[in-house]
PDB file of C-alpha atoms in Angstrom:
ATOM      1  CA  MET V   1     -20.441  -5.973  -4.137  1.00 84.00           C
ATOM      2  CA  TYR V   2     -16.743  -5.001  -5.097  1.00 94.00           C
ATOM      3  CA  LYS V   3     -15.123  -6.546  -7.877  1.00 96.00           C
ATOM      4  CA  THR V   4     -11.457  -5.259  -7.254  1.00 98.00           C
ATOM      5  CA  ILE V   5     -10.124  -3.941  -4.010  1.00 98.00           C
ATOM      6  CA  LEU V   6      -6.570  -2.381  -3.858  1.00 98.00           C
ATOM      7  CA  VAL V   7      -4.821  -2.787  -0.570  1.00 98.00           C
ATOM      8  CA  PRO V   8      -2.079  -0.651   0.169  1.00 97.00           C
ATOM      9  CA  VAL V   9       0.440  -1.806   2.712  1.00 95.00           C
ATOM     10  CA  ASP V  10       3.887  -0.501   3.792  1.00 92.00           C
ATOM     11  CA  GLY V  11       4.913  -3.769   5.825  1.00 91.00           C
ATOM     12  CA  SER V  12       4.101  -2.666   9.068  1.00 89.00           C
ATOM     13  CA  LYS V  13       1.451  -4.590  11.678  1.00 90.00           C
ATOM     14  CA  ARG V  14      -0.328  -1.098  11.550  1.00 89.00           C
ATOM     15  CA  ALA V  15      -0.862  -1.439   7.983  1.00 91.00           C
ATOM     16  CA  GLU V  16      -1.973  -4.843   8.493  1.00 93.00           C
ATOM     17  CA  VAL V  17      -5.270  -4.165  10.371  1.00 93.00           C
ATOM     18  CA  ILE V  18      -7.068  -3.644   7.465  1.00 96.00           C
ATOM     19  CA  LEU V  19      -6.439  -7.121   6.446  1.00 97.00           C
ATOM     20  CA  SER V  20      -9.366  -8.577   8.468  1.00 95.00           C
ATOM     21  CA  HIS V  21     -11.810  -6.209   7.262  1.00 96.00           C
ATOM     22  CA  VAL V  22     -11.151  -6.918   3.611  1.00 97.00           C
ATOM     23  CA  GLU V  23     -11.440 -10.604   4.531  1.00 96.00           C
ATOM     24  CA  HIS V  24     -14.751 -10.319   5.675  1.00 94.00           C
ATOM     25  CA  LEU V  25     -15.737  -7.948   2.644  1.00 94.00           C
ATOM     26  CA  VAL V  26     -14.792 -10.755   0.265  1.00 94.00           C
ATOM     27  CA  LYS V  27     -15.819 -13.809   1.827  1.00 84.00           C
ATOM     28  CA  ASP V  28     -17.956 -15.806  -0.553  1.00 78.00           C
ATOM     29  CA  ASN V  29     -17.629 -13.768  -3.519  1.00 86.00           C
ATOM     30  CA  ASN V  30     -15.391 -12.980  -6.307  1.00 90.00           C
ATOM     31  CA  THR V  31     -13.546  -9.835  -5.406  1.00 96.00           C
ATOM     32  CA  LYS V  32     -10.157  -9.702  -6.437  1.00 98.00           C
ATOM     33  CA  VAL V  33      -7.786  -8.219  -4.139  1.00 98.00           C
ATOM     34  CA  ILE V  34      -4.819  -6.421  -4.815  1.00 99.00           C
ATOM     35  CA  PHE V  35      -1.874  -6.142  -2.403  1.00 98.00           C
ATOM     36  CA  LEU V  36       0.080  -2.892  -3.163  1.00 98.00           C
ATOM     37  CA  LYS V  37       3.274  -1.762  -1.646  1.00 96.00           C
ATOM     38  CA  VAL V  38       4.744   1.618  -2.929  1.00 95.00           C
ATOM     39  CA  GLU V  39       8.704   1.757  -2.920  1.00 90.00           C
ATOM     40  CA  GLU V  40       9.576   5.743  -2.518  1.00 82.00           C
ATOM     41  CA  GLU V  41      12.211   6.903  -4.860  1.00 69.00           C
ATOM     42  CA  ALA V  42      13.376   9.195  -2.040  1.00 59.00           C
ATOM     43  CA  LEU V  43      17.092  10.297  -2.987  1.00 54.00           C
ATOM     44  CA  LEU V  44      18.080  13.073  -0.891  1.00 52.00           C
ATOM     45  CA  LEU V  45      21.734  14.411  -1.964  1.00 54.00           C
ATOM     46  CA  GLU V  46      23.705  17.200  -0.552  1.00 58.00           C
ATOM     47  CA  ARG V  47      24.874  19.563  -2.951  1.00 58.00           C
ATOM     48  CA  ASP V  48      27.938  18.261  -4.824  1.00 59.00           C
ATOM     49  CA  GLU V  49      27.473  14.786  -3.080  1.00 62.00           C
ATOM     50  CA  VAL V  50      28.398  11.897  -5.265  1.00 64.00           C
ATOM     51  CA  VAL V  51      26.150   8.882  -5.452  1.00 69.00           C
ATOM     52  CA  ASN V  52      27.182   5.246  -6.040  1.00 75.00           C
ATOM     53  CA  ILE V  53      24.605   4.151  -8.664  1.00 80.00           C
ATOM     54  CA  GLU V  54      25.672   0.528  -8.468  1.00 83.00           C
ATOM     55  CA  LYS V  55      25.102   0.477  -4.462  1.00 82.00           C
ATOM     56  CA  TYR V  56      21.801   2.516  -5.018  1.00 79.00           C
ATOM     57  CA  ARG V  57      20.562  -0.218  -7.250  1.00 83.00           C
ATOM     58  CA  GLU V  58      21.675  -2.925  -5.184  1.00 88.00           C
ATOM     59  CA  ALA V  59      19.982  -1.167  -2.275  1.00 85.00           C
ATOM     60  CA  HIS V  60      16.424  -0.791  -4.355  1.00 84.00           C
ATOM     61  CA  ALA V  61      16.846  -4.268  -5.653  1.00 89.00           C
ATOM     62  CA  ALA V  62      17.049  -5.445  -1.978  1.00 92.00           C
ATOM     63  CA  ARG V  63      14.182  -3.302  -0.968  1.00 91.00           C
ATOM     64  CA  ILE V  64      12.190  -5.012  -3.801  1.00 93.00           C
ATOM     65  CA  GLU V  65      13.087  -8.524  -3.103  1.00 96.00           C
ATOM     66  CA  ILE V  66      11.928  -8.027   0.698  1.00 95.00           C
ATOM     67  CA  SER V  67       8.712  -6.436  -0.565  1.00 96.00           C
ATOM     68  CA  ASN V  68       8.019  -9.244  -2.724  1.00 97.00           C
ATOM     69  CA  ALA V  69       8.443 -11.757   0.081  1.00 97.00           C
ATOM     70  CA  TYR V  70       6.141  -9.902   2.367  1.00 97.00           C
ATOM     71  CA  LEU V  71       3.412  -9.382  -0.257  1.00 98.00           C
ATOM     72  CA  ASN V  72       3.516 -12.764  -1.368  1.00 98.00           C
ATOM     73  CA  THR V  73       2.868 -13.994   2.403  1.00 98.00           C
ATOM     74  CA  LEU V  74      -0.234 -11.862   2.588  1.00 98.00           C
ATOM     75  CA  LYS V  75      -1.551 -13.010  -1.008  1.00 98.00           C
ATOM     76  CA  ASP V  76      -0.833 -16.812   0.111  1.00 98.00           C
ATOM     77  CA  LYS V  77      -2.814 -16.296   3.248  1.00 97.00           C
ATOM     78  CA  PHE V  78      -6.054 -14.902   1.240  1.00 97.00           C
ATOM     79  CA  LEU V  79      -5.317 -17.474  -1.654  1.00 96.00           C
ATOM     80  CA  GLY V  80      -5.352 -20.362   1.161  1.00 95.00           C
ATOM     81  CA  GLN V  81      -8.634 -18.950   2.083  1.00 94.00           C
ATOM     82  CA  GLY V  82     -10.000 -19.166  -1.530  1.00 94.00           C
ATOM     83  CA  ILE V  83      -9.755 -15.500  -1.828  1.00 96.00           C
ATOM     84  CA  ASN V  84      -8.517 -14.192  -5.417  1.00 96.00           C
ATOM     85  CA  ALA V  85      -5.467 -12.148  -4.631  1.00 98.00           C
ATOM     86  CA  VAL V  86      -2.407 -10.905  -6.674  1.00 98.00           C
ATOM     87  CA  THR V  87       0.434  -8.428  -5.613  1.00 99.00           C
ATOM     88  CA  GLN V  88       2.062  -5.466  -7.079  1.00 98.00           C
ATOM     89  CA  ILE V  89       4.980  -3.060  -6.409  1.00 97.00           C
ATOM     90  CA  VAL V  90       5.537   0.264  -7.950  1.00 96.00           C
ATOM     91  CA  SER V  91       8.115   2.841  -7.309  1.00 91.00           C
ATOM     92  CA  GLY V  92       7.010   6.854  -6.773  1.00 90.00           C
ATOM     93  CA  SER V  93       5.167   9.263  -4.443  1.00 91.00           C
ATOM     94  CA  VAL V  94       3.048   6.955  -2.286  1.00 93.00           C
ATOM     95  CA  VAL V  95      -0.475   8.877  -2.715  1.00 95.00           C
ATOM     96  CA  LYS V  96       0.030   9.243  -6.441  1.00 96.00           C
ATOM     97  CA  ALA V  97       1.258   5.889  -6.637  1.00 96.00           C
ATOM     98  CA  ILE V  98      -2.126   4.435  -4.786  1.00 97.00           C
ATOM     99  CA  LEU V  99      -4.083   6.832  -7.216  1.00 98.00           C
ATOM    100  CA  SER V 100      -2.733   5.534 -10.410  1.00 98.00           C
ATOM    101  CA  VAL V 101      -2.680   1.545  -9.583  1.00 98.00           C
ATOM    102  CA  ALA V 102      -6.172   2.091  -8.463  1.00 98.00           C
ATOM    103  CA  ALA V 103      -7.129   3.883 -11.975  1.00 98.00           C
ATOM    104  CA  GLU V 104      -4.640   1.050 -13.578  1.00 98.00           C
ATOM    105  CA  THR V 105      -6.427  -2.151 -12.075  1.00 98.00           C
ATOM    106  CA  GLY V 106     -10.027  -0.522 -12.316  1.00 98.00           C
ATOM    107  CA  ALA V 107     -10.191  -1.041  -8.254  1.00 98.00           C
ATOM    108  CA  ASP V 108     -13.822   0.117  -7.159  1.00 96.00           C
ATOM    109  CA  LEU V 109     -12.492   0.321  -3.254  1.00 98.00           C
ATOM    110  CA  ILE V 110      -9.061   1.520  -1.819  1.00 98.00           C
ATOM    111  CA  ALA V 111      -8.952  -0.266   1.859  1.00 97.00           C
ATOM    112  CA  LEU V 112      -6.383   1.166   3.832  1.00 94.00           C
ATOM    113  CA  ALA V 113      -5.119   1.544   7.496  1.00 92.00           C
ATOM    114  CA  THR V 114      -4.465   4.840   9.148  1.00 87.00           C
ATOM    115  CA  HIS V 115      -2.106   5.612  11.961  1.00 73.00           C
ATOM    116  CA  GLY V 116      -4.453   8.257  12.865  1.00 55.00           C
ATOM    117  CA  PHE V 117      -2.000  11.176  13.052  1.00 51.00           C
ATOM    118  CA  GLY V 118      -4.281  14.221  13.604  1.00 48.00           C
ATOM    119  CA  GLY V 119      -3.528  18.179  13.673  1.00 47.00           C
ATOM    120  CA  LEU V 120       0.518  19.180  13.515  1.00 44.00           C
ATOM    121  CA  ALA V 121       1.757  15.499  13.440  1.00 43.00           C
ATOM    122  CA  ARG V 122      -0.395  15.112   9.873  1.00 44.00           C
ATOM    123  CA  VAL V 123       1.121  18.471   8.600  1.00 43.00           C
ATOM    124  CA  SER V 124       4.556  17.336   9.722  1.00 37.00           C
ATOM    125  CA  TYR V 125       4.630  13.688   8.696  1.00 40.00           C
ATOM    126  CA  GLY V 126       2.020  14.171   5.614  1.00 50.00           C
ATOM    127  CA  SER V 127      -0.844  11.632   5.818  1.00 85.00           C
ATOM    128  CA  VAL V 128      -1.260   8.847   3.072  1.00 89.00           C
ATOM    129  CA  ALA V 129      -4.628   8.250   4.062  1.00 88.00           C
ATOM    130  CA  ALA V 130      -5.547  11.895   3.971  1.00 89.00           C
ATOM    131  CA  GLY V 131      -3.989  12.352   0.730  1.00 92.00           C
ATOM    132  CA  VAL V 132      -5.907   9.407  -1.041  1.00 94.00           C
ATOM    133  CA  LEU V 133      -9.219  10.567   1.008  1.00 90.00           C
ATOM    134  CA  GLN V 134      -8.928  14.182  -0.437  1.00 92.00           C
ATOM    135  CA  ALA V 135      -7.930  12.720  -4.151  1.00 93.00           C
ATOM    136  CA  ALA V 136      -9.836   9.435  -4.859  1.00 95.00           C
ATOM    137  CA  ARG V 137     -12.673   9.017  -7.155  1.00 95.00           C
ATOM    138  CA  ILE V 138     -13.562   5.587  -5.625  1.00 98.00           C
ATOM    139  CA  PRO V 139     -15.082   4.573  -2.178  1.00 97.00           C
ATOM    140  CA  ILE V 140     -12.241   4.227   0.659  1.00 96.00           C
ATOM    141  CA  LEU V 141     -12.282   1.850   3.546  1.00 96.00           C
ATOM    142  CA  LEU V 142     -10.253   3.320   6.182  1.00 93.00           C
ATOM    143  CA  ILE V 143      -9.661   1.872   9.226  1.00 92.00           C
ATOM    144  CA  ARG V 144      -7.551   3.378  12.290  1.00 88.00           C
ATOM    145  CA  SER V 145      -4.791   1.523  13.489  1.00 84.00           C
ATOM    146  CA  PHE V 146      -3.373   1.969  17.100  1.00 80.00           C
ATOM    147  CA  PRO V 147       0.158   1.120  18.441  1.00 74.00           C
ATOM    148  CA  ASP V 148       0.571  -2.110  20.479  1.00 66.00           C
TER     149      ASP V 148
END
């Protein structure tokens, strides 16, 4: 049914709730699964604050390395089941990055877990799921995750 499913994850167990649903969707067909991790480039500085660029680059490289290891674990699990899976890491605003990667890869479904914040919490924290839902031009599978 779907040729390419984009699965944005943030490294949390709550985000991984979507994985079993994706597995069921792609079993016994030739669907490609793209595991996406977005590294936010949030650099908040106080006025006149000096930044050590080398330390920033080292920290960014360390985050990328951790993200790569995490995504490869997910990919290997799917590959072990005969599911075509790849990984991608991008930097930027999470919602914009998800939408951009979906367009660039020709994804025909975005599958993600939502933490289920509602009301003022959604306004305060922002909501990746709400942002993607509002702006996406392709189908979205949202699964609500619950804290343990």
